[in-house]
Coordinates of C-alpha atoms in Angstrom, one line a residue:
M1 CA 52.2 -4.4 -13.4
V2 CA 50.8 -7.8 -12.8
R3 CA 48.5 -8.5 -10.2
N4 CA 48.5 -11.9 -8.1
P5 CA 44.8 -13.1 -8.3
A6 CA 42.8 -12.7 -4.9
P7 CA 42.9 -15.8 -3.1
K8 CA 40.0 -18.1 -3.1
K9 CA 37.3 -17.6 -0.5
H10 CA 37.3 -20.7 2.1
L11 CA 34.3 -22.8 0.6
V12 CA 32.5 -22.4 3.9
L13 CA 32.3 -18.7 3.3
R14 CA 31.8 -18.6 -0.6
N15 CA 29.0 -21.4 -1.0
A16 CA 26.1 -20.4 1.3
N17 CA 24.2 -23.8 0.6
F18 CA 27.2 -26.0 1.9
R19 CA 27.5 -23.8 4.9
A20 CA 24.3 -24.5 6.0
L21 CA 24.8 -28.4 5.3
W22 CA 28.2 -28.1 6.8
L23 CA 26.3 -26.2 10.1
S24 CA 23.6 -28.6 10.4
S25 CA 26.0 -31.7 10.2
T26 CA 27.9 -30.1 12.8
V27 CA 25.5 -29.2 15.4
G28 CA 23.6 -32.6 15.2
I29 CA 27.3 -34.4 15.5
L30 CA 28.2 -32.5 18.7
G31 CA 24.7 -33.4 19.9
G32 CA 25.0 -37.3 18.9
S33 CA 28.4 -37.5 20.4
V34 CA 27.0 -36.3 23.8
T35 CA 24.3 -39.0 23.3
A36 CA 26.7 -41.7 22.3
V37 CA 28.6 -41.3 25.5
A38 CA 25.4 -41.0 27.7
L39 CA 23.2 -44.0 26.8
P40 CA 25.7 -46.8 27.7
I41 CA 26.5 -44.6 30.9
I42 CA 22.7 -44.7 31.9
A43 CA 22.6 -48.3 31.0
A44 CA 25.6 -49.7 32.8
V45 CA 25.4 -47.1 35.7
E46 CA 21.7 -45.7 36.4
L47 CA 19.9 -49.2 35.2
G48 CA 22.7 -51.7 36.0
A49 CA 22.2 -53.3 32.6
S50 CA 24.0 -56.5 32.0
D51 CA 27.2 -56.6 29.7
F52 CA 25.4 -57.9 26.6
A53 CA 22.9 -55.4 26.8
V54 CA 25.9 -52.6 27.5
A55 CA 27.5 -53.6 24.3
A56 CA 24.4 -54.2 21.7
L57 CA 22.8 -51.1 22.8
S58 CA 25.1 -49.1 20.6
G59 CA 24.1 -51.0 17.6
M60 CA 20.6 -49.9 18.2
V61 CA 21.4 -46.9 15.9
F62 CA 22.9 -48.6 13.1
L63 CA 20.1 -51.7 13.2
P64 CA 17.6 -49.6 10.4
W65 CA 20.4 -49.4 8.3
L66 CA 20.3 -53.2 8.1
L67 CA 16.7 -53.5 8.1
F68 CA 15.1 -50.6 6.1
G69 CA 18.2 -48.9 4.3
L70 CA 17.2 -49.8 1.0
P71 CA 13.4 -48.9 0.9
V72 CA 14.7 -45.4 2.9
G73 CA 16.7 -45.0 0.1
V74 CA 14.2 -45.3 -2.7
V75 CA 12.0 -43.0 -0.6
V76 CA 14.5 -40.2 -0.2
D77 CA 15.3 -40.6 -4.4
R78 CA 11.4 -40.3 -4.8
H79 CA 11.2 -36.7 -2.7
R80 CA 12.9 -33.2 -2.0
R81 CA 15.6 -34.2 0.2
R82 CA 15.4 -31.0 2.3
P83 CA 12.0 -31.9 3.6
V84 CA 12.9 -35.3 4.3
I85 CA 15.8 -33.7 6.7
L86 CA 13.5 -31.3 8.2
I87 CA 10.9 -34.2 9.1
S88 CA 13.5 -36.4 10.6
L89 CA 15.2 -33.7 12.8
V90 CA 11.6 -33.2 14.6
V91 CA 11.2 -36.8 15.2
R92 CA 14.4 -36.7 16.6
V93 CA 14.0 -34.3 19.0
L94 CA 10.6 -35.8 19.9
L95 CA 12.1 -39.1 20.3
L96 CA 15.1 -38.1 22.6
A97 CA 12.8 -36.1 24.9
T98 CA 10.8 -38.7 26.1
L99 CA 14.3 -40.1 27.8
P100 CA 15.0 -37.3 30.6
V101 CA 11.2 -36.7 30.8
A102 CA 11.1 -40.7 32.0
Y103 CA 14.2 -40.3 34.0
W104 CA 12.8 -37.4 36.1
L105 CA 9.3 -39.2 36.7
G106 CA 11.5 -42.5 37.7
V107 CA 10.2 -44.8 34.8
L108 CA 12.9 -45.2 32.6
T109 CA 14.0 -48.4 31.5
T110 CA 16.2 -50.4 29.4
V111 CA 13.8 -51.1 27.2
Q112 CA 13.0 -47.6 26.2
L113 CA 16.8 -47.1 25.7
F114 CA 16.6 -49.9 23.1
V115 CA 13.3 -48.7 21.4
V116 CA 14.3 -45.0 21.4
S117 CA 17.8 -45.9 20.1
F118 CA 16.3 -47.6 17.3
L119 CA 14.1 -45.6 16.3
T120 CA 16.2 -42.4 16.3
G121 CA 18.4 -44.6 14.1
L122 CA 15.8 -44.7 11.6
A123 CA 15.3 -40.9 11.7
A124 CA 19.0 -40.9 10.9
V125 CA 18.9 -43.2 8.0
Y126 CA 16.2 -40.6 6.4
F127 CA 18.5 -37.4 7.3
T128 CA 22.0 -39.0 6.4
L129 CA 20.8 -40.4 3.1
A130 CA 19.3 -37.1 2.0
E131 CA 22.4 -35.1 3.2
A132 CA 24.6 -37.3 1.4
A133 CA 22.4 -36.7 -1.8
L134 CA 22.4 -32.8 -1.3
I135 CA 26.5 -32.3 -1.0
P136 CA 27.1 -32.8 -4.6
R137 CA 24.2 -30.5 -5.8
A138 CA 25.7 -27.7 -3.0
V139 CA 29.5 -28.1 -4.6
E140 CA 31.3 -28.4 -7.4
R141 CA 32.4 -31.7 -8.7
E142 CA 36.3 -30.7 -8.4
E143 CA 35.2 -29.3 -4.4
L144 CA 33.9 -32.7 -3.6
I145 CA 36.9 -33.9 -1.6
E146 CA 37.3 -30.5 -0.4
G147 CA 33.7 -30.5 0.6
N148 CA 33.6 -33.8 2.2
G149 CA 37.1 -33.2 3.9
L150 CA 35.3 -30.1 5.7
M151 CA 32.3 -32.1 7.0
T152 CA 34.5 -34.5 8.0
G153 CA 37.0 -32.4 9.9
S154 CA 34.4 -30.3 11.4
G155 CA 32.4 -33.1 12.4
A156 CA 35.3 -34.8 13.9
S157 CA 36.1 -31.5 15.9
A158 CA 32.2 -31.5 17.2
D159 CA 32.6 -35.5 17.8
A160 CA 35.8 -34.6 20.0
L161 CA 34.3 -31.7 22.0
G162 CA 30.7 -33.7 22.2
R163 CA 32.2 -36.7 23.5
G164 CA 34.6 -34.6 26.0
L165 CA 31.5 -32.7 27.3
G166 CA 29.3 -35.8 27.3
G167 CA 32.2 -37.5 29.7
W168 CA 32.0 -34.2 31.8
L169 CA 28.3 -34.3 31.6
T170 CA 27.4 -37.6 32.8
S171 CA 29.4 -37.0 36.0
A172 CA 28.2 -33.6 36.7
V173 CA 24.4 -33.8 35.9
G174 CA 23.8 -37.2 35.2
A175 CA 23.8 -39.4 31.8
S176 CA 19.7 -38.9 31.3
N177 CA 20.1 -35.1 32.0
S178 CA 22.9 -34.9 29.5
L179 CA 20.4 -35.8 26.5
L180 CA 19.1 -32.7 26.5
V181 CA 22.4 -31.2 24.9
Q182 CA 21.1 -33.4 21.8
V183 CA 17.7 -32.0 21.8
A184 CA 18.7 -28.6 21.4
A185 CA 21.6 -29.7 18.6
S186 CA 18.8 -31.0 16.5
A187 CA 16.7 -28.0 16.5
A188 CA 19.9 -25.8 16.1
S189 CA 20.0 -28.3 13.0
F190 CA 16.7 -27.5 11.5
A191 CA 17.1 -23.9 12.0
A192 CA 20.5 -24.2 9.7
I193 CA 18.5 -26.5 7.3
L194 CA 16.0 -23.9 6.7
R195 CA 18.4 -21.3 5.4
L196 CA 19.3 -24.1 2.8
K197 CA 18.4 -22.8 -1.1
V198 CA 19.9 -26.0 -3.2
E199 CA 17.6 -26.4 -6.4
E200 CA 16.1 -29.6 -6.3
Q201 CA 14.1 -31.2 -9.2
V202 CA 11.0 -32.5 -8.8
P203 CA 11.4 -36.0 -8.6
A204 CA 9.2 -37.9 -11.6
A205 CA 5.8 -39.5 -10.4
P206 CA 6.2 -43.1 -9.2
G207 CA 3.9 -44.5 -11.8
K208 CA 4.5 -48.1 -12.4
R209 CA 7.9 -47.7 -10.7
H210 CA 7.9 -50.5 -7.9
I211 CA 10.0 -49.9 -5.0
W212 CA 11.6 -53.5 -4.8
R213 CA 12.8 -53.0 -8.1
E214 CA 14.2 -49.9 -7.6
M215 CA 15.9 -51.5 -4.4
G216 CA 17.3 -53.9 -6.4
S217 CA 18.7 -51.8 -9.2
G218 CA 20.3 -49.5 -6.1
L219 CA 21.9 -52.9 -4.9
R220 CA 22.6 -53.5 -8.4
Y221 CA 24.8 -50.8 -9.1
T222 CA 26.4 -50.7 -5.8
L223 CA 28.1 -54.0 -6.8
S224 CA 28.5 -53.2 -10.5
T225 CA 32.1 -52.4 -10.9
T226 CA 35.1 -53.6 -9.5
P227 CA 36.3 -50.6 -7.3
L228 CA 32.6 -50.3 -5.6
R229 CA 32.7 -54.0 -4.8
V230 CA 36.0 -54.0 -3.1
L231 CA 35.3 -50.4 -1.5
L232 CA 32.1 -51.9 0.0
L233 CA 33.8 -55.5 1.1
V234 CA 36.9 -53.3 2.5
A235 CA 34.5 -50.9 4.8
A236 CA 32.2 -53.8 5.8
L237 CA 35.0 -55.6 7.6
W238 CA 36.3 -52.8 9.0
N239 CA 33.2 -51.8 10.7
L240 CA 32.4 -55.2 11.9
G241 CA 35.6 -55.8 13.7
G242 CA 36.1 -51.9 14.6
N243 CA 32.5 -51.8 15.9
I244 CA 33.0 -54.9 18.2
V245 CA 36.1 -52.6 19.7
V246 CA 33.7 -49.8 20.3
S247 CA 30.8 -51.5 21.4
L248 CA 33.4 -52.9 24.2
L249 CA 34.7 -50.0 25.0
V250 CA 32.7 -48.4 27.8
L251 CA 33.0 -52.3 29.6
L252 CA 36.5 -51.8 29.4
V253 CA 36.6 -48.3 31.0
V254 CA 33.9 -48.6 33.2
R255 CA 34.3 -52.1 35.0
T256 CA 36.9 -53.7 33.8
L257 CA 39.3 -50.9 34.2
G258 CA 36.8 -49.0 37.0
Q259 CA 37.1 -45.5 35.4
N260 CA 34.7 -43.3 35.3
G261 CA 32.6 -41.5 32.1
T262 CA 34.8 -38.4 32.3
W263 CA 38.0 -41.2 31.0
L264 CA 35.5 -42.8 28.9
G265 CA 34.8 -39.2 27.2
F266 CA 38.1 -38.4 26.8
L267 CA 39.0 -41.9 24.9
M268 CA 36.1 -41.2 22.3
A269 CA 37.1 -37.5 22.1
A270 CA 40.7 -38.5 21.1
T271 CA 39.1 -40.6 18.3
A272 CA 37.2 -37.6 17.3
L273 CA 40.3 -35.1 17.4
G274 CA 42.1 -37.2 15.3
G275 CA 39.6 -37.2 12.5
T276 CA 39.3 -33.4 12.6
I277 CA 43.1 -33.4 11.4
G278 CA 42.6 -36.5 9.1
G279 CA 39.5 -34.6 7.4
L280 CA 41.5 -31.2 7.0
T281 CA 44.8 -32.9 5.6
V282 CA 43.3 -35.6 3.5
K283 CA 43.1 -33.3 0.1
W284 CA 47.2 -32.5 0.6
L285 CA 48.1 -36.0 1.3
S286 CA 45.5 -37.5 -1.6
G287 CA 47.2 -34.9 -3.8
R288 CA 50.6 -35.6 -2.7
F289 CA 50.5 -39.6 -2.5
G290 CA 47.1 -40.5 -4.5
S291 CA 43.6 -41.0 -3.1
G292 CA 44.1 -44.5 -3.7
V293 CA 47.4 -45.1 -1.6
V294 CA 45.4 -43.3 1.3
W295 CA 42.3 -45.5 1.0
R296 CA 44.9 -48.8 1.1
F297 CA 47.1 -47.7 3.6
S298 CA 45.3 -45.7 6.2
M299 CA 43.8 -48.7 7.7
F300 CA 46.7 -50.5 9.3
P301 CA 47.9 -47.7 11.5
A302 CA 43.9 -47.6 12.8
A303 CA 44.3 -51.1 13.4
A304 CA 47.4 -50.5 15.6
G305 CA 45.5 -47.8 17.4
Y306 CA 43.0 -49.9 18.5
A307 CA 45.2 -52.5 19.7
S308 CA 46.4 -49.8 22.1
L309 CA 43.2 -50.3 24.3
L310 CA 44.7 -53.7 25.2
L311 CA 47.8 -51.8 27.0
M312 CA 45.9 -49.7 29.1
T313 CA 45.7 -49.6 33.1
P314 CA 43.7 -47.6 35.7
G315 CA 44.8 -43.9 36.0
W316 CA 47.6 -42.5 33.8
G317 CA 48.1 -45.9 32.3
M318 CA 44.6 -45.1 30.0
L319 CA 47.0 -42.9 27.9
P320 CA 48.3 -45.3 25.5
G321 CA 44.5 -45.9 24.6
F322 CA 44.1 -42.1 24.1
F323 CA 46.9 -41.8 21.6
G324 CA 45.8 -44.9 19.9
L325 CA 42.3 -43.8 19.3
F326 CA 43.7 -40.4 18.4
L327 CA 45.8 -42.0 15.5
T328 CA 42.7 -44.4 14.7
G329 CA 40.4 -41.4 14.2
L330 CA 43.1 -39.4 11.8
A331 CA 43.4 -42.2 9.8
I332 CA 40.2 -43.4 8.9
S333 CA 38.5 -40.0 8.5
M334 CA 41.0 -40.1 5.6
N335 CA 39.9 -43.7 4.6
I336 CA 36.2 -42.2 4.9
V337 CA 36.5 -39.0 2.7
V338 CA 38.3 -40.7 -0.2
S339 CA 36.2 -43.6 -0.5
T340 CA 32.8 -41.3 -0.5
S341 CA 34.0 -38.7 -2.7
F342 CA 34.6 -41.7 -5.0
R343 CA 31.4 -42.7 -4.8
Q344 CA 29.6 -39.1 -5.2
R345 CA 31.9 -38.7 -8.4
V346 CA 30.6 -41.9 -10.3
C347 CA 26.9 -42.0 -9.3
P348 CA 23.8 -40.7 -11.4
P349 CA 22.3 -37.8 -9.3
D350 CA 19.1 -39.8 -9.4
M351 CA 20.8 -42.8 -7.9
M352 CA 22.4 -40.8 -4.6
G353 CA 20.0 -42.1 -2.4
R354 CA 19.7 -45.8 -3.5
L355 CA 23.5 -46.0 -3.7
G356 CA 24.0 -44.5 -0.1
S357 CA 21.4 -46.7 0.9
A358 CA 22.7 -49.8 -0.3
T359 CA 26.3 -49.0 0.6
R360 CA 25.4 -48.2 4.3
M361 CA 23.2 -51.1 4.6
V362 CA 26.0 -53.4 4.1
S363 CA 28.8 -51.0 5.7
W364 CA 26.9 -49.7 8.7
G365 CA 24.8 -52.7 8.7
M366 CA 27.8 -54.3 10.0
L367 CA 28.1 -51.8 12.9
A368 CA 24.7 -53.6 14.2
I369 CA 26.0 -56.9 13.8
A370 CA 29.0 -56.3 15.3
S371 CA 27.6 -54.6 18.5
L372 CA 25.5 -57.6 19.2
T373 CA 28.6 -59.9 18.4
A374 CA 30.5 -57.9 21.0
G375 CA 28.0 -58.5 23.8
V376 CA 28.1 -62.6 23.1
L377 CA 32.1 -62.3 23.2
A378 CA 31.7 -60.2 26.3
S379 CA 30.0 -62.9 27.7
T380 CA 31.7 -65.8 26.7
I381 CA 35.5 -64.9 26.5
G382 CA 35.6 -61.3 28.2
V383 CA 35.9 -58.0 27.4
R384 CA 39.5 -58.2 26.4
G385 CA 39.3 -61.1 24.4
G386 CA 36.3 -59.6 22.6
I387 CA 38.3 -56.5 21.9
A388 CA 41.5 -58.6 20.2
T389 CA 38.7 -60.7 18.1
G390 CA 37.5 -57.3 16.9
I391 CA 41.1 -55.9 16.2
V392 CA 42.2 -59.5 13.9
I393 CA 38.6 -58.8 12.0
A394 CA 39.4 -55.5 11.4
V395 CA 43.0 -56.1 10.0
L396 CA 41.5 -58.0 7.3
A397 CA 40.2 -54.7 5.7
P398 CA 43.4 -53.2 5.0
V399 CA 44.8 -56.6 3.7
I400 CA 42.2 -57.0 0.8
A401 CA 42.6 -53.6 0.2
S402 CA 46.5 -53.8 -0.2
F403 CA 46.6 -57.0 -2.0
G404 CA 43.6 -57.1 -3.9
P405 CA 42.2 -55.9 -6.9
L406 CA 42.9 -52.3 -6.4
K407 CA 46.3 -52.8 -4.9
G408 CA 48.2 -50.7 -7.8
V409 CA 45.5 -48.0 -7.9
R410 CA 47.3 -44.7 -7.1
H411 CA 44.4 -42.6 -7.9
L412 CA 40.9 -43.7 -7.1
E413 CA 39.9 -40.7 -9.8
G414 CA 41.2 -42.8 -12.6
L415 CA 38.6 -45.5 -12.6
E416 CA 35.7 -43.2 -12.7
P417 CA 33.9 -44.9 -15.8
G418 CA 33.2 -43.2 -18.8
P419 CA 30.1 -41.8 -20.1
A420 CA 28.9 -45.2 -21.2
E421 CA 30.1 -47.6 -18.3
D422 CA 28.2 -48.2 -15.3
T423 CA 24.9 -46.6 -15.8
P424 CA 22.6 -50.2 -16.6
E425 CA 19.2 -49.1 -17.9
D426 CA 17.1 -50.3 -15.2
T427 CA 18.9 -47.6 -13.0
R428 CA 17.1 -45.0 -14.3
G429 CA 14.2 -43.8 -13.9
P430 CA 11.5 -42.8 -17.0
G431 CA 12.6 -39.7 -19.0
T432 CA 16.2 -39.3 -16.5
A433 CA 19.1 -38.8 -18.8
A434 CA 21.9 -41.4 -19.0
H435 CA 24.4 -40.2 -16.4
V436 CA 27.6 -39.0 -18.4
P437 CA 30.4 -38.2 -15.7
A438 CA 33.2 -35.8 -16.4
A439 CA 36.6 -37.0 -17.5
P440 CA 38.9 -36.8 -14.6
P441 CA 41.5 -33.7 -15.1
Q442 CA 44.9 -34.7 -16.5
E443 CA 46.8 -34.9 -13.5
E444 CA 44.4 -37.1 -11.5
T445 CA 44.5 -39.6 -14.7
A446 CA 48.4 -39.8 -14.6
G447 CA 48.4 -42.6 -11.6
R448 CA 45.9 -44.7 -13.6
P449 CA 47.2 -48.1 -14.2
K450 CA 46.9 -49.8 -17.6
D451 CA 44.4 -52.3 -16.9
A452 CA 42.0 -49.6 -15.3
E453 CA 39.4 -50.5 -17.5
A454 CA 39.5 -54.0 -16.8
L455 CA 39.0 -53.2 -12.9
L456 CA 35.5 -51.0 -14.1
E457 CA 34.4 -54.3 -16.1
K458 CA 30.7 -55.3 -14.2

């Protein structure tokens, strides 16, 4: 009698290290989502800030990526990642706690909001790069899409819950008081990371390695192949246009349509709810249609979801935006999972921090530029005109993905470089062995175009 093999346990259950990262990330996103709703409400309602200030505030958390992403990536690669995460969480707790305290004392100002947002964003740079560098060490290569999908899906669920909760809390207890949720969430993330037992090699002593040279090597590696360049360009365009829309959402809801923070929370939660489903289904869709297909075409419905915001009216007329943002979250989470997994597959382990920092310096740096641009647009052509402008810019991303160099690629995994490719000598520290990626599974390479090698040429 032949017995069926026992079903494989869920990744969260079978892998304690992944579970620690997953818990830390999910709880942290929950708290961060409450803050994402609360901060613009504090500026717009409690402090009466200008339209420019309200729109620009959301970009402060991303500005450190543009200014310090590359050097922080070098620092992360030079140190064990677990202590970096723990220190960044402590700093985040201390900074965020100053906001409700200042509110209670009656001394909270818009300037303090900007400063704290910027510094917590800088702490998040360390946290995010260290966390991303640990994920490939916590799971097997074949589990990367599953792991990233779970991180994205559960993170989006926490995002949805946090934004809905944040919208309610801003009305129930005040926007400033609701920030205490992220203080508690950061403490819970700290506790989860304490249980992380990933083995990390002690990085080689810097010696004669210069930080500028290492920053340059990370940026060169990010731009070293056609697939990496195209993925970066598409992400940058999408983030520029999409975050113009997101930065103007609070002004559209609170000032143009006259709705309260509860509706704002619901709309933001819709994006996150869609992201949950997208993160949990992307593995199946990638297997069915190919990760390249998912990456190319997911952004078209996402742009249509943003366009639905222009149809909103007060009251029940807010529903088109709710369903539209759900669609946006669903599609974009799929796009993020497949592109992130591809980068993690091709990147040498000792380059993870620098690749992540260089990639996010460009793509997430666009989020900061978008917020400042949104503030200018709101002050010149109005909120709705600014949203329409953002949508036009965002649509350029799927157009380039669909008609650019990767238009015929069905499986991004099929573009993974071979042992001798894409690991220039100056991207490796002294004594570091060359990165030799494993050959893609046969079923993944079946969709590789005949000229895939040409796409990998520098």
